[in-house]
Amino acid sequence: MGVIPRCGERWFVVLPDCDAALAALRRLRGAACHVVPHESGRPWLIGCWDADRARIAQAGPVRLALLGTCRASRAELRLRADRVRTAAGAEDLARGVAGCFHLLASVRGAVYARGAASGARRLYRAAVGGADVVADRARTLAWLTGGDVDPAQVAARITCRESTPFPLDGAAVFRRVRAVPPQHAVRLDRSGRAEERPWWQAPPQELPLAEGAAGLRQALREAVAVRARPGQVWGADLSGGMDSTSLCFLAAETGAHLVTATLESSDPADEDAGYARSAAALLPRGTTRLPFRIADLDPCLTGLADGGEPDDEPTPKRRDFAQQRRIRAVLAEHGAGRRLCGQGGDHAVLPPECHLHDLVRHRPATALRRVAAFAALERWPRGATARCLADRRGHGAWLAGRAALLARGRVAAGAPDLGWGPAMTPTPWATEQARQATAELLRAAAADVPPLADTRGTHRWIYQMQQAGRVAVTYEQCGMGLEMPFCDDAVFEACLRVRPQEALSPWSYKPLLAAAMRGIVPDPLLDRTTKGDASAEWHAGMKAQQPVLAAWADSSRLAAAGLADRGALRRAWLSPGTVPAACGPAVEALLAAEAWLRDVEAHPLPDHLKEHPRDCGPVP
């Protein structure tokens, strides 16, 4: 498998079957490589995509498209299309198709569109010229509608020390653009009106570990096999961690030729490289191992001042973007155009600790033993732990309570993480304006937005998986050629089916993945209990970028918008070692938001919408 040719930048817009949609077509046509019509002849699907990552079929009045990674052939999809009677009926035919893709359908002009439940394929919608349209990129719709950046949504991404809370994490950061929740599908009728309905819900969590591990093993096998084929050359991260190591051994099963990439830290306490060497020695002969000494690569945050095309939202990709480009270039020299990556493994196979809140009501004896073990391991205060376990508030009431604390700049100190979401500890740089704006968004969500599942544990597990999916979207759209099988919906669901108290243990590391890979990955690699840490490299990168960071602090867009205190922002960037250790990811989110605002300012027209010659061949 050589380097995959690019057909412009990958993007698409789905249009309803009405004349009002022609306004969007006229503005997008010059940037599009392909236009696929409805049965009526009006445009349905417009954009640019690589032919080998698109399955588009037609049967009478039916048009089906699977865009992304999938096993179904065009011939198979054509047979399936022949059995579709309604647009929503396309969902039944997509079940059992391995991979990660957008599902799009037009049946007699009625449109159905959805992404991935994991969030690894996103959708947005907006009203353009009197009709609702759907796109895979928020920036596309922001440009079409003239939607500017929403300061309140930016505030939500820098105000909490932990990750952005649900449901603000998935919201569009542009006015006039709505993010479609991953578990929802959009229907467009022939008048151009959009309606959202759920297409996915969490499966029951009933399987014991052994049975659930068998399901995960099958799902991961299929997720890797749909990508890596016999005789192809595939890159693969081999960090030494359990996630990437599992993918490497599964890829070796397919008969693909592997070219593995291992980052070797200069930290003598980091065991990752040693485990990676052990794994490489046990992979089939013919595997090419490429070690990359971090000291020989560009430091973290290299190219920060260079800017670039912004993503749909602030992301921390600048952290290792230069390193990833270098690794991709070397892999391409060895014939590997795409590579397997273990991103999402931690999120998928490790349930959140808040499942203990659910367990204590159904199996109190088991729950209390585990609570005692986690409390000893993580030093939970006894009183705060008891109060968290006794808290019976539903999602809306809990979220409203957190919004009130955030608005006052307070947080429950020392409490274990057993709520419906992260603690929402205010960051030291968030201004009163930022805190109040975030709290207002949370209050509105508390009244209108249901949780992702009925219980805290399942809700938080889905939430953390969708965080991984957002990262997958970022790397897919910036053309890094990364494939993340742990973010496939089938893998996502296989993990969710397992009893969470058996998938997370204070006495063992990743028991679900270890059980799934037993007999495929050698036991010594599955019995590892440690995990590498790249914080030293991040601090070194921050130090190397101090001249840029000092200039950015003086001209901060966040400070100018009233969202960040300039003095606290300066301390976080120029002396990150002086902020609490728990603020490390928050400092990175702060920097990502500043970089993103600068990039949006410098790139009013998205690169993927610039006109270019249509040299990519006919519509598939």
XYZ file of C-alpha atoms in Angstrom:
620
model
C 0.000 0.000 0.000
C 1.641 3.238 -1.105
C 0.860 6.797 -0.144
C -2.839 7.484 -0.626
C -3.396 10.271 -3.181
C -5.266 13.288 -1.907
C -8.240 14.754 -3.741
C -8.153 18.300 -2.412
C -9.072 18.442 1.283
C -11.665 15.903 2.385
C -15.042 17.506 3.068
C -18.680 17.128 2.141
C -22.027 18.872 2.391
C -25.408 17.118 2.208
C -28.203 19.121 0.543
C -31.986 18.638 0.682
C -33.904 17.948 -2.503
C -35.281 21.459 -3.006
C -34.476 24.535 -5.049
C -33.508 26.517 -1.959
C -30.447 24.267 -1.599
C -29.031 25.603 -4.860
C -27.779 28.692 -3.005
C -25.298 26.521 -1.112
C -24.355 24.659 -4.300
C -23.475 27.865 -6.121
C -21.066 28.911 -3.368
C -19.426 25.497 -3.007
C -19.246 24.240 -6.588
C -15.848 25.735 -7.395
C -14.211 23.923 -4.491
C -15.901 20.564 -5.061
C -14.389 17.533 -6.729
C -17.655 15.585 -6.836
C -21.388 16.276 -6.999
C -23.804 13.350 -6.549
C -27.463 14.059 -7.453
C -30.763 13.103 -5.874
C -33.151 11.075 -8.005
C -34.596 14.433 -9.106
C -31.258 15.580 -10.517
C -30.812 18.253 -7.861
C -27.519 18.024 -5.958
C -27.486 15.738 -2.904
C -23.835 15.231 -1.924
C -21.080 17.672 -2.805
C -17.446 17.772 -1.739
C -14.052 16.119 -2.065
C -13.146 12.636 -0.905
C -10.653 9.928 -1.783
C -12.215 7.285 -4.011
C -10.848 4.398 -1.947
C -12.468 5.812 1.209
C -15.944 6.245 -0.289
C -18.642 3.712 -1.096
C -21.435 5.342 -3.105
C -24.208 3.320 -4.711
C -27.456 3.930 -6.576
C -30.478 1.698 -7.056
C -33.552 3.334 -8.597
C -34.599 6.233 -6.346
C -32.053 5.279 -3.652
C -28.600 6.754 -3.161
C -26.373 5.426 -0.351
C -22.947 6.627 0.710
C -20.526 5.329 3.305
C -17.653 7.819 3.614
C -14.682 6.753 5.688
C -13.293 3.327 6.546
C -15.607 0.398 5.860
C -15.583 -3.167 4.579
C -18.627 -3.020 2.274
C -17.797 -3.024 -1.445
C -19.649 -0.838 -3.906
C -21.310 -3.916 -5.382
C -22.491 -5.043 -1.947
C -23.742 -1.554 -1.140
C -25.657 -1.494 -4.433
C -27.413 -4.722 -3.462
C -28.245 -3.268 -0.068
C -29.517 -0.046 -1.652
C -31.973 -2.079 -3.702
C -33.671 -3.166 -0.437
C -34.018 0.339 1.062
C -37.553 1.738 1.099
C -37.130 4.840 3.306
C -34.175 7.110 4.053
C -34.069 6.046 7.712
C -34.221 2.422 6.560
C -30.621 2.774 5.396
C -29.639 2.405 9.057
C -30.680 -1.250 9.110
C -28.450 -2.004 6.152
C -25.408 -0.369 7.768
C -25.540 -2.617 10.816
C -22.753 -5.165 10.812
C -20.549 -3.151 8.443
C -17.159 -2.904 10.145
C -15.248 0.375 10.186
C -15.804 4.029 11.006
C -17.815 6.083 8.542
C -20.553 8.588 7.820
C -23.804 7.015 6.631
C -25.698 9.167 4.116
C -28.852 8.316 2.179
C -31.307 9.916 -0.223
C -34.533 8.005 -0.944
C -36.979 9.735 -3.256
C -35.511 13.028 -2.102
C -35.770 12.360 1.653
C -32.320 12.608 3.261
C -30.787 10.746 6.196
C -27.310 11.479 7.602
C -25.372 10.429 10.676
C -21.798 10.138 11.863
C -20.271 7.728 14.380
C -21.569 7.207 17.917
C -17.989 7.452 19.157
C -17.739 10.975 17.755
C -14.969 9.934 15.360
C -17.170 11.072 12.463
C -18.981 14.362 13.178
C -21.870 16.244 11.585
C -23.010 19.868 11.794
C -26.058 21.611 10.380
C -27.108 25.155 9.550
C -29.671 27.106 7.556
C -28.263 28.334 4.236
C -30.382 30.275 1.744
C -33.680 29.095 3.221
C -32.759 25.416 3.508
C -31.047 23.347 6.208
C -27.845 21.677 5.074
C -25.533 19.183 6.795
C -21.723 19.065 6.666
C -18.860 17.170 8.223
C -17.000 20.413 9.048
C -18.274 23.280 11.180
C -15.949 25.662 9.343
C -17.741 24.948 6.068
C -21.078 26.012 7.515
C -19.605 28.969 9.399
C -18.282 30.295 6.095
C -21.572 29.672 4.291
C -23.656 31.389 6.989
C -21.219 34.106 8.060
C -21.260 32.623 11.556
C -18.524 34.143 13.718
C -16.816 32.669 16.769
C -19.047 32.306 19.828
C -17.054 33.673 22.819
C -19.185 31.742 25.314
C -18.250 28.428 23.701
C -14.567 29.413 23.713
C -14.943 30.319 27.387
C -16.285 26.826 28.094
C -13.044 25.353 26.757
C -10.719 27.334 29.052
C -12.755 27.772 32.236
C -12.653 24.292 33.787
C -9.416 22.671 34.919
C -10.693 19.305 33.744
C -11.882 18.523 30.210
C -14.752 20.565 28.762
C -17.933 19.258 30.418
C -20.820 17.563 28.637
C -22.693 18.745 26.627
C -20.510 21.785 25.940
C -17.674 19.539 24.760
C -19.522 18.691 21.550
C -21.075 22.086 20.803
C -20.101 24.097 17.733
C -17.833 27.063 18.487
C -19.465 29.170 15.747
C -22.740 31.047 15.888
C -25.397 29.871 13.389
C -23.874 26.381 13.343
C -25.309 23.490 15.356
C -23.304 20.380 16.175
C -25.309 17.189 15.739
C -24.789 14.963 18.811
C -22.972 11.768 17.769
C -25.926 9.611 18.822
C -28.347 11.611 16.645
C -29.119 11.407 12.933
C -30.413 14.267 10.783
C -33.349 13.959 8.414
C -33.947 16.561 5.711
C -37.340 16.648 4.055
C -38.048 17.992 0.580
C -38.951 21.411 1.940
C -35.429 21.779 3.335
C -36.337 21.366 7.011
C -34.073 19.401 9.364
C -35.090 17.106 12.177
C -32.811 15.236 14.580
C -33.628 11.856 16.056
C -31.545 9.389 18.078
C -30.126 6.544 16.004
C -27.963 4.956 18.724
C -28.267 4.131 22.383
C -25.952 2.407 24.828
C -26.249 -1.393 24.966
C -27.013 -3.199 28.246
C -23.948 -3.693 30.450
C -24.577 -7.316 31.313
C -21.630 -9.390 30.101
C -19.109 -10.941 32.484
C -15.471 -10.190 31.738
C -14.670 -13.399 29.835
C -17.683 -13.126 27.533
C -17.219 -9.389 27.030
C -13.509 -9.877 26.274
C -14.405 -12.337 23.515
C -16.688 -9.723 21.966
C -14.003 -7.058 22.182
C -11.434 -9.396 20.617
C -13.756 -10.020 17.659
C -14.574 -6.321 17.253
C -10.906 -5.286 17.334
C -9.962 -8.063 14.912
C -12.554 -6.852 12.421
C -11.631 -3.203 12.972
C -8.000 -3.933 12.112
C -8.818 -6.355 9.280
C -11.040 -3.805 7.527
C -7.979 -1.575 7.291
C -4.888 -3.788 6.980
C -5.056 -6.374 4.194
C -2.658 -9.210 3.315
C 0.424 -7.976 1.512
C -0.211 -4.295 2.162
C 2.386 -2.119 3.876
C 0.990 -0.496 6.989
C 2.528 1.810 9.517
C 1.724 1.150 13.164
C 2.516 2.970 16.352
C 4.346 0.690 18.775
C 4.627 2.781 21.901
C 5.081 -0.128 24.280
C 1.634 0.480 25.766
C -1.033 -2.204 25.707
C -3.289 -0.422 23.179
C -0.823 0.064 20.322
C 0.849 -3.279 20.995
C -2.502 -5.068 20.652
C -3.147 -3.400 17.293
C 0.282 -4.408 16.018
C -0.275 -8.100 16.795
C -3.761 -7.998 15.303
C -2.389 -6.344 12.154
C 0.293 -9.025 11.920
C -2.521 -11.623 11.904
C -3.932 -10.088 8.724
C -0.766 -10.741 6.755
C 0.026 -7.057 6.289
C 3.652 -5.985 6.339
C 4.176 -3.730 9.344
C 6.450 -0.740 9.675
C 6.349 0.163 13.368
C 7.169 3.562 14.849
C 8.403 3.876 18.435
C 9.085 7.151 20.232
C 11.994 6.695 22.619
C 12.097 9.093 25.551
C 15.300 10.351 27.123
C 13.742 9.743 30.559
C 15.535 6.690 32.053
C 12.455 5.926 34.174
C 10.210 5.587 31.103
C 9.705 1.879 30.393
C 7.787 2.329 27.126
C 10.743 1.850 24.781
C 11.803 -1.357 26.539
C 8.337 -2.862 26.197
C 8.223 -1.741 22.558
C 11.512 -3.497 21.837
C 10.204 -6.658 23.481
C 7.019 -6.491 21.404
C 8.929 -5.882 18.163
C 11.093 -8.943 18.815
C 7.955 -11.088 19.082
C 6.226 -9.760 15.958
C 6.564 -11.796 12.730
C 9.802 -11.731 10.785
C 9.741 -9.066 8.133
C 8.361 -6.406 10.442
C 10.330 -3.183 10.030
C 10.998 -1.407 13.313
C 11.697 2.340 13.229
C 12.788 3.892 16.524
C 12.503 7.686 16.823
C 14.486 9.263 19.617
C 12.437 12.179 20.904
C 15.662 14.108 21.424
C 16.292 13.897 17.645
C 12.829 15.167 16.684
C 11.434 18.680 16.771
C 10.466 19.655 20.335
C 6.832 19.781 21.380
C 4.991 22.862 20.058
C 7.449 23.375 17.206
C 5.847 25.641 14.608
C 3.477 27.205 17.119
C 4.021 30.684 15.679
C 3.604 29.483 12.083
C -0.142 29.111 12.421
C -2.139 27.142 9.918
C -5.609 26.104 8.877
C -7.795 26.008 12.021
C -9.812 22.963 13.021
C -13.527 23.070 13.754
C -12.708 23.818 17.392
C -9.619 24.462 19.525
C -7.496 21.303 19.699
C -4.096 20.499 21.225
C -2.685 19.040 18.003
C 0.146 21.616 17.945
C 1.716 19.731 20.840
C 3.236 17.054 18.598
C 2.210 18.102 15.084
C 5.789 18.549 13.840
C 6.810 15.195 15.291
C 3.828 13.441 13.707
C 4.603 14.956 10.300
C 8.174 13.690 10.520
C 7.086 10.196 11.511
C 4.536 10.139 8.706
C 7.168 11.178 6.162
C 9.564 8.413 7.231
C 6.803 5.799 7.180
C 5.833 6.951 3.686
C 9.434 6.402 2.570
C 8.948 2.781 3.631
C 5.698 2.514 1.633
C 3.235 3.025 4.488
C 0.654 5.669 3.569
C -1.498 5.139 6.650
C -0.761 3.920 10.152
C -2.594 2.292 13.032
C -2.735 4.270 16.251
C -3.858 3.225 19.739
C -5.641 6.526 20.444
C -8.886 5.847 22.277
C -7.753 2.643 23.960
C -7.671 4.116 27.456
C -11.047 5.771 26.902
C -12.722 2.623 25.577
C -11.448 -0.194 27.800
C -11.320 1.626 31.162
C -14.694 2.596 32.664
C -14.774 5.729 34.835
C -14.625 5.291 38.593
C -18.066 6.854 38.968
C -19.582 3.471 38.052
C -19.100 2.789 41.773
C -21.962 5.226 42.407
C -24.255 2.948 40.380
C -22.824 -0.272 41.769
C -23.376 0.672 45.403
C -27.150 0.616 44.795
C -27.209 -2.814 43.154
C -24.310 -4.710 44.706
C -23.399 -2.777 47.855
C -20.963 -5.300 49.323
C -18.951 -5.506 46.095
C -19.113 -1.749 45.655
C -17.885 -0.949 49.162
C -14.892 -3.283 48.834
C -13.908 -1.541 45.624
C -14.573 1.912 47.032
C -12.234 1.103 49.931
C -9.537 -0.057 47.514
C -9.816 3.006 45.254
C -9.981 5.316 48.275
C -6.738 3.868 49.614
C -5.098 4.003 46.174
C -6.120 7.578 45.396
C -6.425 8.977 48.946
C -10.086 9.867 48.805
C -11.304 11.636 51.975
C -13.730 9.370 53.796
C -16.418 11.984 54.422
C -16.360 13.400 50.896
C -16.523 9.877 49.469
C -19.573 9.031 51.537
C -21.314 12.239 50.464
C -20.606 11.548 46.783
C -21.979 8.015 47.036
C -25.115 9.300 48.795
C -25.792 11.956 46.130
C -28.872 10.833 44.199
C -29.328 13.877 41.962
C -30.194 13.265 38.350
C -28.093 14.706 35.545
C -29.989 17.978 35.201
C -29.982 18.787 38.921
C -26.324 17.811 39.244
C -25.346 19.972 36.262
C -27.301 22.949 37.590
C -25.559 22.553 40.939
C -22.148 22.539 39.285
C -23.079 25.608 37.252
C -23.936 27.463 40.465
C -20.606 26.516 42.067
C -18.697 27.529 38.945
C -20.451 30.890 38.771
C -19.322 31.575 42.344
C -15.788 30.368 41.601
C -16.104 27.471 44.021
C -15.673 23.710 43.825
C -16.059 20.852 46.286
C -12.454 20.360 47.402
C -10.994 16.886 47.756
C -14.077 15.040 46.510
C -13.598 11.839 44.480
C -14.659 11.958 40.840
C -18.017 10.182 41.184
C -20.374 12.722 39.616
C -22.128 12.930 36.247
C -19.135 14.835 34.916
C -15.790 16.327 35.889
C -15.631 18.542 38.963
C -15.475 21.770 36.901
C -12.779 23.360 39.023
C -12.296 26.966 37.791
C -8.930 27.632 36.195
C -6.855 30.478 37.688
C -6.947 32.455 34.420
C -10.698 32.267 33.731
C -12.243 35.701 34.239
C -15.585 36.385 35.885
C -16.998 36.869 32.381
C -15.735 33.450 31.271
C -17.062 31.706 34.369
C -20.488 33.316 34.099
C -20.744 32.538 30.371
C -19.843 28.894 30.967
C -22.224 28.630 33.916
C -25.061 30.053 31.796
C -24.442 27.452 29.081
C -24.469 24.722 31.735
C -27.729 25.996 33.253
C -29.391 25.961 29.836
C -28.094 22.431 29.182
C -29.321 21.255 32.586
C -32.863 22.183 31.579
C -32.839 20.829 28.010
C -30.148 18.195 27.381
C -30.615 14.606 28.586
C -27.598 12.550 29.677
C -25.941 10.079 27.330
C -27.295 7.201 29.433
C -29.501 6.669 32.469
C -26.665 5.991 34.914
C -23.621 8.038 35.821
C -21.113 5.342 34.980
C -22.432 4.635 31.490
C -22.913 8.340 30.763
C -19.320 9.120 31.731
C -17.958 6.122 29.825
C -19.649 7.290 26.625
C -18.498 10.855 27.297
C -14.853 9.828 27.612
C -15.056 7.682 24.470
C -16.432 10.654 22.560
C -13.480 12.724 23.788
C -11.240 10.232 22.002
C -13.437 10.487 18.927
C -12.910 14.259 18.795
C -9.152 13.677 18.653
C -9.636 11.171 15.835
C -11.575 13.785 13.826
C -8.745 16.303 14.250
C -6.058 13.993 12.910
C -8.260 12.723 10.099
C -9.010 16.234 8.872
C -5.410 17.428 9.006
C -4.286 14.566 6.772
C -2.022 12.630 9.153
C -3.095 9.253 7.757
C -3.858 7.869 11.213
C -6.352 5.044 11.718
C -7.750 4.591 15.248
C -9.637 1.273 15.504
C -10.468 1.811 19.185
C -12.743 4.647 18.010
C -14.868 2.371 15.794
C -18.450 2.054 16.987
C -18.290 -1.754 17.103
C -15.282 -1.605 19.443
C -16.942 1.155 21.449
C -20.085 -0.974 21.908
C -18.170 -4.159 22.720
C -16.543 -2.384 25.657
C -19.826 -0.886 26.861
C -21.461 -4.333 27.010
C -19.138 -5.466 29.812
C -19.983 -5.105 33.483
C -17.969 -2.015 34.433
C -16.943 -3.378 37.835
C -15.121 -6.178 35.987
C -13.566 -3.910 33.341
C -11.990 -1.569 35.923
C -10.122 -2.906 38.920
C -7.918 -1.297 41.557
C -5.859 -4.496 41.562
C -5.050 -4.933 37.848
C -4.395 -2.774 34.770
C -6.835 -2.801 31.827
C -8.322 -6.209 32.690
C -10.784 -6.082 29.776
C -8.153 -5.512 27.090
C -5.740 -7.961 28.712
C -8.410 -10.668 28.687
C -9.362 -9.851 25.076
C -5.788 -10.078 23.811
C -4.691 -13.129 25.824
C -3.338 -15.660 23.332
C -2.744 -12.999 20.667
C -0.337 -10.695 22.496
C 2.381 -12.441 24.568
C 1.577 -12.505 28.288
C 4.550 -10.398 29.487
C 3.267 -7.498 27.386
C -0.254 -7.828 28.790
C 0.875 -8.014 32.399
C 2.415 -4.539 32.393
C 1.057 -2.258 35.133
C 2.833 1.032 34.308
C 2.253 3.766 31.733
C 4.694 6.233 30.175
C 4.499 9.981 30.715
C 5.516 12.672 28.215
C 5.149 15.664 30.535
C 8.910 16.355 30.523
C 8.886 16.784 26.741
C 5.890 19.110 26.973
C 7.598 21.328 29.553
C 10.732 21.410 27.381
C 8.614 22.499 24.413
C 6.934 25.239 26.452
C 10.355 26.508 27.495
C 11.611 26.514 23.902
C 8.556 28.549 22.827
C 8.884 31.216 25.520
C 9.587 34.099 23.088
C 6.420 33.265 21.143
C 4.400 32.728 24.313
C 5.558 36.041 25.787
C 4.479 37.872 22.633
C 1.159 36.021 22.610
C 0.535 36.916 26.257
C 1.004 40.598 25.401
C -1.424 40.397 22.468
C -3.691 37.618 23.692
C -6.984 37.272 21.828
C -8.454 35.518 24.865
C -7.530 38.420 27.132
C -8.838 40.949 24.591
C -12.165 39.116 24.571
C -12.335 39.337 28.361
C -12.123 35.555 28.802
C -8.641 35.202 30.345
C -6.779 37.236 32.934
C -3.604 38.395 31.205
C -1.376 38.053 34.284
C -2.557 34.527 35.102
C -2.316 33.588 31.437
C 1.273 34.827 31.304
C 2.206 32.806 34.400
C 0.589 29.661 32.981
C 2.524 29.925 29.710
C 5.868 31.260 30.855
C 6.083 29.458 34.213
C 3.836 26.386 33.831
C 5.697 24.690 36.655
C 4.219 27.217 39.102
C 0.583 26.278 38.427
C -0.902 23.215 40.173
C 0.176 19.924 38.619
C -3.464 19.114 37.825
C -3.586 22.195 35.568
C -1.201 20.769 32.950
C -3.943 19.709 30.479
C -5.786 22.970 31.194
C -2.691 25.030 30.302
C -2.543 23.110 27.040
C -6.247 23.800 26.388
C -5.653 27.489 27.076
C -2.833 27.571 24.536
C -4.934 25.641 22.018
C -7.752 28.187 22.318
C -5.379 31.125 21.803
C -3.735 29.487 18.774
C -7.120 28.622 17.296
C -8.456 32.171 17.603
C -5.367 33.471 15.832
C -5.704 30.906 13.071
C -9.406 31.659 12.504
C -8.544 35.342 12.278
C -5.829 34.624 9.685
C -7.895 32.141 7.598
C -11.403 33.537 7.009
C -11.807 31.219 4.009
C -11.245 27.545 4.871
C -8.453 26.018 2.807
C -10.676 23.137 1.725
C -13.109 25.598 0.100
C -10.549 27.306 -2.105
C -11.164 26.706 -5.775
C -8.932 24.174 -7.501
C -8.925 22.158 -10.735
C -11.322 19.217 -10.664
C -8.736 16.610 -11.559
C -9.943 13.771 -9.350
C -12.022 11.921 -11.859
C -15.768 11.346 -12.119
C -18.137 10.759 -9.245
C -17.759 7.156 -8.026
